Coordinates of C-alpha atoms in Angstrom, one line a residue:
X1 CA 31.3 6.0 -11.8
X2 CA 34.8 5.0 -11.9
X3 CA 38.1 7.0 -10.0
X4 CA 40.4 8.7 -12.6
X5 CA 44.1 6.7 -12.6
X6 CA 46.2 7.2 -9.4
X7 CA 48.7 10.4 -9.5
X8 CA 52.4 9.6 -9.7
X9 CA 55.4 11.5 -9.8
X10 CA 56.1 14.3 -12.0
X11 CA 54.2 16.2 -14.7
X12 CA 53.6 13.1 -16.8
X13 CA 50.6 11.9 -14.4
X14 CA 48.9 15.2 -14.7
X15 CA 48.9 15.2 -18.2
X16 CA 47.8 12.0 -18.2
X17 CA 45.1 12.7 -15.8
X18 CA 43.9 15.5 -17.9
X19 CA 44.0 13.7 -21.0
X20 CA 41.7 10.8 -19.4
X21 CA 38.7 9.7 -21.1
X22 CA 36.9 9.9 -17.7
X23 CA 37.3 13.8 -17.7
X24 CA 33.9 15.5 -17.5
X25 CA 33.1 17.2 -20.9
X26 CA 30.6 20.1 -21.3
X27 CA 27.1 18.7 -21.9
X28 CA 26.7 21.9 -24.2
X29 CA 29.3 22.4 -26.9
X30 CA 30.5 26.0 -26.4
X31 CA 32.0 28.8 -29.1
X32 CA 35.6 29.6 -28.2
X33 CA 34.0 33.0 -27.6
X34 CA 31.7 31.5 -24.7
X35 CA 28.0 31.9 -26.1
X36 CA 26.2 28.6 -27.6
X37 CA 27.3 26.9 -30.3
X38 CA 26.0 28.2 -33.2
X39 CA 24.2 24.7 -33.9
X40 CA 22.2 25.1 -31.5
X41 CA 21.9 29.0 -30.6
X42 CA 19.8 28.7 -34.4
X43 CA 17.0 26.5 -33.2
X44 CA 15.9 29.5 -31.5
X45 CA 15.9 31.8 -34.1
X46 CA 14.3 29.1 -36.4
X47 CA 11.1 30.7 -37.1
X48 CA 9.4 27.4 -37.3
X49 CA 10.1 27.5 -33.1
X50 CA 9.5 31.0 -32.3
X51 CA 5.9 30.6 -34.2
X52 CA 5.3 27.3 -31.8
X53 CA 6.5 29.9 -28.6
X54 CA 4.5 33.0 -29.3
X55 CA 1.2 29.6 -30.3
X56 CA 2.0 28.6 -26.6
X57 CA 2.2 31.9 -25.2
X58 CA -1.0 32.8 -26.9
X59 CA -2.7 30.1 -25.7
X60 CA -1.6 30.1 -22.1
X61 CA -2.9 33.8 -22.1
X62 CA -6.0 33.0 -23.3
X63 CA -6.8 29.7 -21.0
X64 CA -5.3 32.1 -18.1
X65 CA -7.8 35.2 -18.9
X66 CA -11.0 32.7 -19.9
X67 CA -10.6 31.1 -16.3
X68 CA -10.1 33.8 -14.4
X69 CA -13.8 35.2 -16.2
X70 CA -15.2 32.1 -15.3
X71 CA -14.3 32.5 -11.5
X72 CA -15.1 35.8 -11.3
X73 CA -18.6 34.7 -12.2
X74 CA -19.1 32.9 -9.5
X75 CA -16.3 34.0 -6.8
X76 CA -16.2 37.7 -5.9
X77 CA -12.4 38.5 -4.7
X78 CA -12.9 41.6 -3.5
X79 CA -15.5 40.2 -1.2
X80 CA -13.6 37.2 -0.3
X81 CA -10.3 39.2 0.8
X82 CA -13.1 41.0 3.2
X83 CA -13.3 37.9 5.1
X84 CA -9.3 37.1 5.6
X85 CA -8.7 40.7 6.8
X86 CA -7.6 39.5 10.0
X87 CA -5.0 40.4 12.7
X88 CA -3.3 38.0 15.2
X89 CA -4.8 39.7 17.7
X90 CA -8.1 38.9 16.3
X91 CA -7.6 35.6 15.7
X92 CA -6.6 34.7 19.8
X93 CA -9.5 36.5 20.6
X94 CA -11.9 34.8 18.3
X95 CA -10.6 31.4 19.2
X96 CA -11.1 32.0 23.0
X97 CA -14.6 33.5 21.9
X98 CA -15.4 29.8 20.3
X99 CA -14.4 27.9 22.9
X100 CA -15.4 30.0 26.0
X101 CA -18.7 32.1 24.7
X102 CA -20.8 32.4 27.7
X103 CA -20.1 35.6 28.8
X104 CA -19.3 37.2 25.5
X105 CA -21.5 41.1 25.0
X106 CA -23.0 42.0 22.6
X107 CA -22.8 39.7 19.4
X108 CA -24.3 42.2 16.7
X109 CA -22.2 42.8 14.0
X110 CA -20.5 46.7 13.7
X111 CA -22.1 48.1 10.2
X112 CA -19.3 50.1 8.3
X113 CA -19.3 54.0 8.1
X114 CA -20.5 55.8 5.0
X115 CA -17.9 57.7 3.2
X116 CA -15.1 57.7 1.2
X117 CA -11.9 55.4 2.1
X118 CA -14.3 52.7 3.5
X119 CA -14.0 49.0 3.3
X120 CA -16.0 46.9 0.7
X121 CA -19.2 45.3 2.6
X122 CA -22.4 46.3 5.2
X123 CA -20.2 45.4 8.3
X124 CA -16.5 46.2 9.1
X125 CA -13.9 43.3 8.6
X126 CA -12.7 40.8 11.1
X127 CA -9.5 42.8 11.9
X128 CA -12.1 45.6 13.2
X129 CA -15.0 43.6 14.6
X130 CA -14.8 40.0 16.8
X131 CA -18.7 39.5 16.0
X132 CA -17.3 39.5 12.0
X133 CA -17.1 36.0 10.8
X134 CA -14.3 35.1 8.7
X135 CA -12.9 32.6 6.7
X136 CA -9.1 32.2 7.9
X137 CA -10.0 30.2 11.3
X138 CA -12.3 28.1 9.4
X139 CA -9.9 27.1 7.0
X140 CA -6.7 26.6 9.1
X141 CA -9.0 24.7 11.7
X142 CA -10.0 22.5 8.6
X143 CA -6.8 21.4 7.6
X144 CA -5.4 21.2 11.1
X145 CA -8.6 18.7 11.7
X146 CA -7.3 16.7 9.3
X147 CA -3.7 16.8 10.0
X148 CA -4.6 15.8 13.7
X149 CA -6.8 13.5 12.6
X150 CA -4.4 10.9 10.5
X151 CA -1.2 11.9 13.0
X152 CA -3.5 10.4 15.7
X153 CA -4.3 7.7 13.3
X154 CA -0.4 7.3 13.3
X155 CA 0.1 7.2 16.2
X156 CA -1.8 4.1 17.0
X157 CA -0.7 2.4 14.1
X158 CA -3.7 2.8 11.6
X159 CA -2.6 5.7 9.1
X160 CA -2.6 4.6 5.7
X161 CA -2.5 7.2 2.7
X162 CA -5.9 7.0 1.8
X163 CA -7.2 7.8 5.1
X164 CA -6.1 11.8 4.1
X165 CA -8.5 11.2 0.8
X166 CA -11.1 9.7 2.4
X167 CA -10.8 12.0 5.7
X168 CA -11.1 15.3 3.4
X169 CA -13.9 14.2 1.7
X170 CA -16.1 13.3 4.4
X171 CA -15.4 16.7 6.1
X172 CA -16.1 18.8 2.9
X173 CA -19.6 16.5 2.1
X174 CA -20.9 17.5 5.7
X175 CA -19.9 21.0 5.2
X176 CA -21.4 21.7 2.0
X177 CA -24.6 19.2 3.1
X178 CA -24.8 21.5 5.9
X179 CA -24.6 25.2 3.8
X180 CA -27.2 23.2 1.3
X181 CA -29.6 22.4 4.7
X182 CA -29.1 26.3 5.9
X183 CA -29.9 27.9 2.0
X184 CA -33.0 25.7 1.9
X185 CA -34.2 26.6 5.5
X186 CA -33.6 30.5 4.3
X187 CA -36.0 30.2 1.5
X188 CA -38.6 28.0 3.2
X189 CA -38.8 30.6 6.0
X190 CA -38.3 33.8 3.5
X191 CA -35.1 34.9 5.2
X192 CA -33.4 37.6 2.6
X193 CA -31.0 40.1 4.0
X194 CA -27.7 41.2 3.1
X195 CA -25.7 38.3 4.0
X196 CA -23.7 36.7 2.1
X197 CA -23.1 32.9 1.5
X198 CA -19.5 33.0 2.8
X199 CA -21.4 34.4 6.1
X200 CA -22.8 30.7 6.5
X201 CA -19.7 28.7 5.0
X202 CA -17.3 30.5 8.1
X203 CA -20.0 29.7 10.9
X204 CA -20.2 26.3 9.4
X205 CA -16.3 26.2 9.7
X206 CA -16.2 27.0 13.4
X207 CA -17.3 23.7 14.7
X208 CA -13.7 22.0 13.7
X209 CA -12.4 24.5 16.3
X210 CA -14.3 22.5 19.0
X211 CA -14.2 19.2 17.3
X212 CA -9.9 20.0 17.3
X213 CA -10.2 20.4 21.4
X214 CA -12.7 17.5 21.9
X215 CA -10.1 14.8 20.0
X216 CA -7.2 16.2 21.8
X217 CA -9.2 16.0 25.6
X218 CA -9.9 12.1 24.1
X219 CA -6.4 11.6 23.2
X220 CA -4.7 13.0 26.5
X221 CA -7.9 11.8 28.8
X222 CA -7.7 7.8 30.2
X223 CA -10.6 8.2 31.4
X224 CA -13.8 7.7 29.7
X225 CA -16.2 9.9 31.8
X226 CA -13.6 12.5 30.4
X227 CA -13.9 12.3 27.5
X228 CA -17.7 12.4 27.6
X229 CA -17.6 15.1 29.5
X230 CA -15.1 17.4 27.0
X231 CA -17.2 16.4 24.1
X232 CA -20.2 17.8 25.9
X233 CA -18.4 21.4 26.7
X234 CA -17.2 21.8 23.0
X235 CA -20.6 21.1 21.8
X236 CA -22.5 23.4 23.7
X237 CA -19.9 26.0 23.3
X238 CA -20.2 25.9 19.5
X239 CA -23.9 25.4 19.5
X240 CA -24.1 28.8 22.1
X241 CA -22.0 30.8 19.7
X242 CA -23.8 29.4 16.5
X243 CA -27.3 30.6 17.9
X244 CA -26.1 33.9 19.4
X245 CA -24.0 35.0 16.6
X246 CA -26.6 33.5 13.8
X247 CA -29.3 35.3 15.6
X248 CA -28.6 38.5 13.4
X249 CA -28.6 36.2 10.0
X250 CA -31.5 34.0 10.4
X251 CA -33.8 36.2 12.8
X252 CA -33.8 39.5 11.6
X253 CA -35.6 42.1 13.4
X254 CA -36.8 43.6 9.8
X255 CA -36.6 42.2 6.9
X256 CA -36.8 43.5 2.8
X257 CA -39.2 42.0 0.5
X258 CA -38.1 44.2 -2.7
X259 CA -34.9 45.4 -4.4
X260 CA -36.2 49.3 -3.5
X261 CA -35.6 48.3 0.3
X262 CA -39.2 48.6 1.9
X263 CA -39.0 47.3 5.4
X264 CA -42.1 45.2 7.3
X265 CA -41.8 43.5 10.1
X266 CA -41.4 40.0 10.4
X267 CA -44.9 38.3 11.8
X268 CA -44.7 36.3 15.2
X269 CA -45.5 33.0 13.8
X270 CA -42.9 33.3 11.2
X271 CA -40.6 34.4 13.7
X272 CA -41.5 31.5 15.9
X273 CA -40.5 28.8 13.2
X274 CA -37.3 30.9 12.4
X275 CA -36.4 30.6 15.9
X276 CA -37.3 26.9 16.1
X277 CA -35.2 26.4 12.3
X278 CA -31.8 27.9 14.6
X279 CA -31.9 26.4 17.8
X280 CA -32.1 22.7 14.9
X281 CA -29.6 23.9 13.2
X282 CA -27.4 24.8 16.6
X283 CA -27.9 21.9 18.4
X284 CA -29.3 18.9 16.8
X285 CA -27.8 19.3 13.4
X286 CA -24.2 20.6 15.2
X287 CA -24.3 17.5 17.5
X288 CA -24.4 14.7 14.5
X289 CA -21.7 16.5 12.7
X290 CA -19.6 17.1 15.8
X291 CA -19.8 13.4 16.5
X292 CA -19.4 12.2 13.3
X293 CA -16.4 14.3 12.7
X294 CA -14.7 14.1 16.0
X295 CA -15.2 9.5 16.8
X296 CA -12.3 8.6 16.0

């Protein structure tokens, strides 16, 4: 870019100034009466380019409607909105509930009411029940994981852009190894109830709550005992609140063997592995996964 020529006295400079070759010019040329030039204002009513529009518009429509029929085959919105009904209320609440569940009475879920006006679903939503699981903490405790993760990463000078790749991954192969492990278990041990899979993917999501707590104790903490000590707590906190709250999913007290709803109780022995399947799942699986997650 170069300065226009220096102003001098009198009206000559201005005109000079205005006739410069370094005066911006409209990128668009204009009609004296302030629409497009006609040169250009006729490519749009060329009917050549308003058959390519309404081709493009057509076929946007069409990609847009055949994906949204392909997710609706195997993504129920209706049922998914159920599970980020939350309040900020609920969300303190349930946090504290994660990390501090010792005391907590009772964990069974509140069923719905029967009528008209009622919510989608067997149980009332999150906003209405703290035993509901949902999906918002899971997901912002995922993403916060692995925000912490690579600022901490920063922060002693190892961060390097495919660490947020590689980080993601790892976290989203353990989650969905782990909702593959629990849907197995379920049909080994004939557990069918009214649960649905999202059920499993938000208890699954609860552990980055404590893993979140355990690397921040680690990072603050100088000494090692420490930080033994907080990985410890946020383990059994999330393995007491995975086998209390999945005691109503994997150990039924009844269970239904046919679409019509007959109801037989479940026998002692296969109540017995059930029970053994949980406490695994809460404690031995949760501790591998907590530590691979949370070394760091």
């Amino acid at each position: 870019m170069r300065s226009p020529p220096p102003l001098s006295q009198g009206g000559s400079s201005a005109s000079a100034y205005a006739s410069s070759p370094y005066q911006q010019q409209p990128s668009v040329p204009m009609h004296p009466q302030g629409n497009i030039h006609p040169a250009y204002g006729g490519f749009f009513s060329d009917p050549a380019a308003q058959l390519g529009f309404q081709i493009g518009s057509s076929a946007m429509k069409n990609s847009r409607e055949l994906l949204e029929a392909n997710m609706n085959r195997y993504v129920n919105y209706n049922v998914l909105k159920h599970y980020f009904n939350v309040s900020n209320s609920y969300v303190l609440n349930k946090i504290r509930l994660v990390i501090f569940p010792w005391r907590h009475r009772p964990w069974s879920r509140v069923p719905k009411g029967v009528g008209p006006g009622q919510p989608e679903g067997l149980f009332l939503p999150p906003r209405e029940d703290l035993n509901s699981p949902d999906m918002y903490i899971p997901v912002m405790a995922f993403v916060t994981y692995i925000l912490l993760y690579t600022m901490i990463a920063g922060i002693r000078g190892h961060f390097h852009p495919e660490l947020l790749g590689k980080l993601a991954s790892t976290a989203f192969a353990i989650v969905a190894l782990e909702i593959v492990g629990l849907k197995f278990g379920c049909y080994l041990l004939n557990i069918n109830n009214e649960s649905q899979l999202l059920d499993l993917v938000a208890y699954s999501g609860y552990k980055f709550v404590g893993i979140i707590a355990t690397m921040l104790v680690q990072e603050v903490s100088v000494m090692g005992w420490i930080k033994w000590l907080g990985f410890g707590y946020f383990f059994m906190a999330n393995a007491f609140f995975l086998l209390r709250s999945l005691k109503y999913v994997l150990l039924p007290e009844n269970a239904t063997d046919n679409p019509r709803g007959t109801v037989h109780a479940v026998a002692r022995a296969q109540k017995n592995r059930r029970t053994q399947f949980l406490f695994i799942y809460s404690y031995v699986v949760q501790f591998i996964f907590m530590w691979i997650l949370s070394s760091n």
